[in-house]
Short mmCIF file of C-alpha atoms and ligand atoms in Angstrom, two decimals:
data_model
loop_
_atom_site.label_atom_id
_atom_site.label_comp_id
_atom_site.label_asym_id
_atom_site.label_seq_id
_atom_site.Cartn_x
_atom_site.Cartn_y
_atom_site.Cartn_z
CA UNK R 1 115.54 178.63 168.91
CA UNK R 2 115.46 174.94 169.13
CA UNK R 3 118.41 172.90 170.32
CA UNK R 4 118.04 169.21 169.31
CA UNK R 5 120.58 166.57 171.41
CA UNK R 6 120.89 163.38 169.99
CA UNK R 7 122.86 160.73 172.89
CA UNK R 8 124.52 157.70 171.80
CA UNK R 9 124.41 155.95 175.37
CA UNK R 10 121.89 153.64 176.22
CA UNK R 11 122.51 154.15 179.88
CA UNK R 12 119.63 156.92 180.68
CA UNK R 13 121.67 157.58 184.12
CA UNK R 14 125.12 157.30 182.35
CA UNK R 15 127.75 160.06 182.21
CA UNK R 16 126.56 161.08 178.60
CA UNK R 17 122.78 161.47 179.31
CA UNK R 18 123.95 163.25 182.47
CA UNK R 19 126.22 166.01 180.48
CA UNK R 20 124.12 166.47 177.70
CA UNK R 21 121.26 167.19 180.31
CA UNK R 22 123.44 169.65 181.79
CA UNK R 23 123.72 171.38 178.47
CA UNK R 24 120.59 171.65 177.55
CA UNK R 25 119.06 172.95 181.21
CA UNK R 26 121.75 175.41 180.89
CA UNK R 27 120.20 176.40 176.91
CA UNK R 28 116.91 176.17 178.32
CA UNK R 29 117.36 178.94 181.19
CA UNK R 30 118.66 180.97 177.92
CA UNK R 31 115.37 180.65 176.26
CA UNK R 32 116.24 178.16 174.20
CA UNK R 33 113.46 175.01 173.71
CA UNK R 34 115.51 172.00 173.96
CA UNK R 35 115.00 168.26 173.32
CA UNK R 36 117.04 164.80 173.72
CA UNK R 37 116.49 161.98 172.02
CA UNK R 38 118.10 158.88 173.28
CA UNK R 39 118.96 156.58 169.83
CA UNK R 40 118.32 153.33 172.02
CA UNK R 41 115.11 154.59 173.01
CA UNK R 42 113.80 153.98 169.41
CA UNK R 43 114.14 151.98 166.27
CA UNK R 44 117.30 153.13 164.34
CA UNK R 45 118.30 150.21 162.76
CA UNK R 46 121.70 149.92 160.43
CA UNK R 47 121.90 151.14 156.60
CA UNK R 48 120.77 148.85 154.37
CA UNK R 49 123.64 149.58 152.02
CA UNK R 50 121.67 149.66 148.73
CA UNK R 51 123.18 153.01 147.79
CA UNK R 52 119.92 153.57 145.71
CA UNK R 53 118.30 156.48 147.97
CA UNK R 54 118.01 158.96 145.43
CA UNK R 55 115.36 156.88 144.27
CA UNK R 56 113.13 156.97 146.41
CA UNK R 57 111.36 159.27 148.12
CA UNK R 58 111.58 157.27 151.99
CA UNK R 59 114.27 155.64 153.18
CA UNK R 60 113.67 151.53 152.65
CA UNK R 61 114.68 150.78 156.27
CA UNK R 62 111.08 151.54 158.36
CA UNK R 63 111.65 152.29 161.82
CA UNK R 64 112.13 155.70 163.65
CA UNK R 65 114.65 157.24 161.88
CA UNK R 66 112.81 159.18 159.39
CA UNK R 67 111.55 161.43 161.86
CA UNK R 68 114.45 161.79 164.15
CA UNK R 69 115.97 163.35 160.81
CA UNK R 70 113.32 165.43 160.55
CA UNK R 71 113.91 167.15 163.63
CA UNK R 72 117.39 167.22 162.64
CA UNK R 73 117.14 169.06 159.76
CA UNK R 74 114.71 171.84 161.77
CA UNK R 75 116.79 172.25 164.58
CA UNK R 76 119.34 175.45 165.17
CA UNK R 77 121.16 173.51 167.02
CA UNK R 78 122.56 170.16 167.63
CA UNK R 79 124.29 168.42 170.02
CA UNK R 80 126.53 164.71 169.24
CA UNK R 81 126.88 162.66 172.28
CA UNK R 82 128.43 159.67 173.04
CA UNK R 83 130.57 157.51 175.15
CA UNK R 84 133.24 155.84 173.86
CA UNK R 85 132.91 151.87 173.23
CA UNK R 86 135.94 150.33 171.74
CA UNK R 87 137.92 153.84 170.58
CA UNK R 88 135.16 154.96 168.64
CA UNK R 89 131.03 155.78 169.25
CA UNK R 90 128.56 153.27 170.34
CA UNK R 91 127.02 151.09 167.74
CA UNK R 92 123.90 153.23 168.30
CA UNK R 93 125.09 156.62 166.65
CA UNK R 94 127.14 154.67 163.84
CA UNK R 95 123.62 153.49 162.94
CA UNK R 96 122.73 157.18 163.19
CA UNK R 97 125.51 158.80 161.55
CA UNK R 98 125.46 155.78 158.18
CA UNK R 99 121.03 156.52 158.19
CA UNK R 100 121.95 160.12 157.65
CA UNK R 101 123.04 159.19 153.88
CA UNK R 102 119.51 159.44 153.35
CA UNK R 103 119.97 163.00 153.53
CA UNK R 104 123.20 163.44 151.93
CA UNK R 105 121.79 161.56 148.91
CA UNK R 106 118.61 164.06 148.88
CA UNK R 107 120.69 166.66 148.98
CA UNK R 108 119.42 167.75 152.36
CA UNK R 109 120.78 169.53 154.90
CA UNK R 110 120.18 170.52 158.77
CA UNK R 111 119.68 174.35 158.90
CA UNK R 112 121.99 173.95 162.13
CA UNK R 113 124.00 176.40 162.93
CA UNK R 114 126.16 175.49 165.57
CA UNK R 115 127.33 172.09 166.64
CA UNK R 116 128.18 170.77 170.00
CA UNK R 117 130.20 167.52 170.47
CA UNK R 118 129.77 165.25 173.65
CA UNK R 119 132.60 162.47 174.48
CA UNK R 120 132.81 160.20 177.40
CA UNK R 121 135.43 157.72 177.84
CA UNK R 122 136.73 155.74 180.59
CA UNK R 123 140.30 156.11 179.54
CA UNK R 124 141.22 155.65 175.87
CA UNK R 125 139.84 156.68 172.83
CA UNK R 126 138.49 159.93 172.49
CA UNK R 127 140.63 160.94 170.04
CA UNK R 128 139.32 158.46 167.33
CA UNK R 129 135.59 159.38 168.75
CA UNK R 130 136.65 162.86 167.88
CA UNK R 131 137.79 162.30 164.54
CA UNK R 132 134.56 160.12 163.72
CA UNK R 133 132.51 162.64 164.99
CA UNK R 134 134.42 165.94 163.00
CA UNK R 135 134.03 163.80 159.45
CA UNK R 136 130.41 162.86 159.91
CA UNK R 137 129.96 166.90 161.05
CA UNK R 138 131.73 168.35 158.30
CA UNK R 139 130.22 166.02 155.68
CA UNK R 140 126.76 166.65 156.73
CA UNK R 141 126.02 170.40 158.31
CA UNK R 142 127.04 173.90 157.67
CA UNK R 143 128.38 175.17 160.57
CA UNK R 144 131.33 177.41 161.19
CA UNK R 145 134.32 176.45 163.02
CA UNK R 146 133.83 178.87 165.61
CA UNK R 147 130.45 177.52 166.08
CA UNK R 148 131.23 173.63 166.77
CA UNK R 149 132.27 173.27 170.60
CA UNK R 150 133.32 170.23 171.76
CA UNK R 151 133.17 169.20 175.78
CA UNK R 152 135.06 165.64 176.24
CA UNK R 153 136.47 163.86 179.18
CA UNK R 154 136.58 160.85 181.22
CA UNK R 155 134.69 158.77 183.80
CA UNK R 156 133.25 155.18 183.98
CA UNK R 157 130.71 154.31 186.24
CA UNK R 158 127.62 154.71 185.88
CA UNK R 159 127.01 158.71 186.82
CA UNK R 160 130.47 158.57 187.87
CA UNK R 161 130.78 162.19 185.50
CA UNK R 162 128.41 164.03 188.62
CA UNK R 163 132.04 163.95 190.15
CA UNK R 164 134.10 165.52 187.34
CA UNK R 165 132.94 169.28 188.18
CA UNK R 166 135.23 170.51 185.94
CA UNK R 167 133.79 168.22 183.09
CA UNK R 168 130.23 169.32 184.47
CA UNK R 169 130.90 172.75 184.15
CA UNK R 170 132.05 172.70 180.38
CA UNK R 171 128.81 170.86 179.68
CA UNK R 172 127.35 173.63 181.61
CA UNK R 173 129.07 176.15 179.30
CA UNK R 174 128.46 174.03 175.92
CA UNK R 175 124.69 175.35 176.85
CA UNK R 176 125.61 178.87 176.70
CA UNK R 177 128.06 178.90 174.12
CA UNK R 178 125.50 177.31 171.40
CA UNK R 179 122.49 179.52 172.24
CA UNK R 180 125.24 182.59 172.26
CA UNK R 181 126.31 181.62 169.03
CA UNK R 182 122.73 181.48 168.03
CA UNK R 183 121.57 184.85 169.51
CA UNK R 184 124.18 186.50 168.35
CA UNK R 185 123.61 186.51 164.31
CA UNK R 186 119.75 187.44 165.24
C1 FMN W 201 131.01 148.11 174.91
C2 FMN W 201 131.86 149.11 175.64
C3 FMN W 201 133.05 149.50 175.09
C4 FMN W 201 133.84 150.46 175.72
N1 FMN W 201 135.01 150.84 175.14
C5 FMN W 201 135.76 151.80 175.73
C6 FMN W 201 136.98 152.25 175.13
O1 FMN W 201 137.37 151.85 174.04
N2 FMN W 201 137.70 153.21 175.78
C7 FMN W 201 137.32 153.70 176.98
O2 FMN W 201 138.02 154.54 177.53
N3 FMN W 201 136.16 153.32 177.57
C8 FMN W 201 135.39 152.38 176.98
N4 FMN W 201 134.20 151.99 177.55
C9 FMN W 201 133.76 152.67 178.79
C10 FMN W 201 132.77 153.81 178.53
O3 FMN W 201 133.24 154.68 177.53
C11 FMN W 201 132.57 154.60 179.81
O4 FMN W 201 132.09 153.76 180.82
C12 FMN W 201 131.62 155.77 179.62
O5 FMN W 201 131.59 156.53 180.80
C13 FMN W 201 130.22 155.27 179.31
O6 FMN W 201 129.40 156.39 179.16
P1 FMN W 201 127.83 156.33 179.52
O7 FMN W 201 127.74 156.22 181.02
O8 FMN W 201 127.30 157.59 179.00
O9 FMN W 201 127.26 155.15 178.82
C14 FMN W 201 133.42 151.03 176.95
C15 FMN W 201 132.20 150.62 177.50
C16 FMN W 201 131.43 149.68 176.85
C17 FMN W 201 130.09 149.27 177.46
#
């Protein structure tokens, strides 16, 4: 059972990286195997808007995204995180979500089968960050309702989320709730 996590914050102590660890420890103790991958880590540059993909058989932008939707597509599970940066996600998984065409134009799909949604805001905005997040999920996976969980909530600071136990503790249960949904149509 492999639960992918893909974070949209390039802050490695932020409040994102910090819940989305929290979610996948909690997985992990469940058995599942569990990775992160932070986009500002690697090269995921922006479409390049030719709208030619079917085409060809790699995308024309070279950098890493090929293989991060690779593991994508292989994963049971995936998890969307992301702060908030001007009432929407960070530049870094727009990139993400518009290099995922590639996919749609290839007609392939993540064998996902349950979703979890990470937002962190300061204060406004997660509504919009929401919405984003919902079209790019039901345009691109299969996943039934009762199988995308969403965990959203506020702090600033760097790490400031450590003192939003209540926030903590849904990220906490976003772990068990995916790999639940996951053992329970085996
Ligand atoms: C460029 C930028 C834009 C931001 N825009 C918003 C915003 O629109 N609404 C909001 O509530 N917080 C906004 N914030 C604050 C972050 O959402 C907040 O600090 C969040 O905790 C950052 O998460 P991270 O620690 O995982 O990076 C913004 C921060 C940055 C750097």
């Amino acid at each position: 059972m492999k639960l992918l996590a893909i974070v949209g914050s390039p802050r490695l102590k932020g409040n994102t990286n910090y819940l989305v660890e929290q979610t996948l420890e909690e997985a992990a103790k469940l058995g599942a195997e569990t990775e992160k991958i932070v986009l500002s880590q690697y090269a995921v540059n922006p479409c390049l808007g030719h709208d030619n993909c079917a085409s060809y058989d790699t995308c024309r932008q070279k950098d890493d995204t090929g293989w991060i939707l690779d593991r994508l597509c292989q994963a049971d599970g995936v998890v969307l995180a992301t702060p908030v940066y001007y009432y929407n996600v960070s530049a870094q998984m727009k990139a993400f979500i518009d290099r995922n065409y590639f996919l749609y134009m290839h007609d392939r799909k993540s064998r996902a089968r349950t979703l979890g949604i990470i937002v962190v805001a300061e204060s406004l905005g997660i509504e919009d960050t929401l919405h984003t997040l919902r079209q790019f999920v039901d345009e691109t996976f299969e996943v039934n309702e009762d199988k995308i969980f969403t965990v959203c909530g506020y702090a600033g600071g760097s790490g400031e989320v450590k003192n939003n136990l209540p926030l903590v503790e849904e990220a906490r249960k976003l772990g068990q709730q995916m790999v639940a949904s996951l053992k329970m149509e085996s």
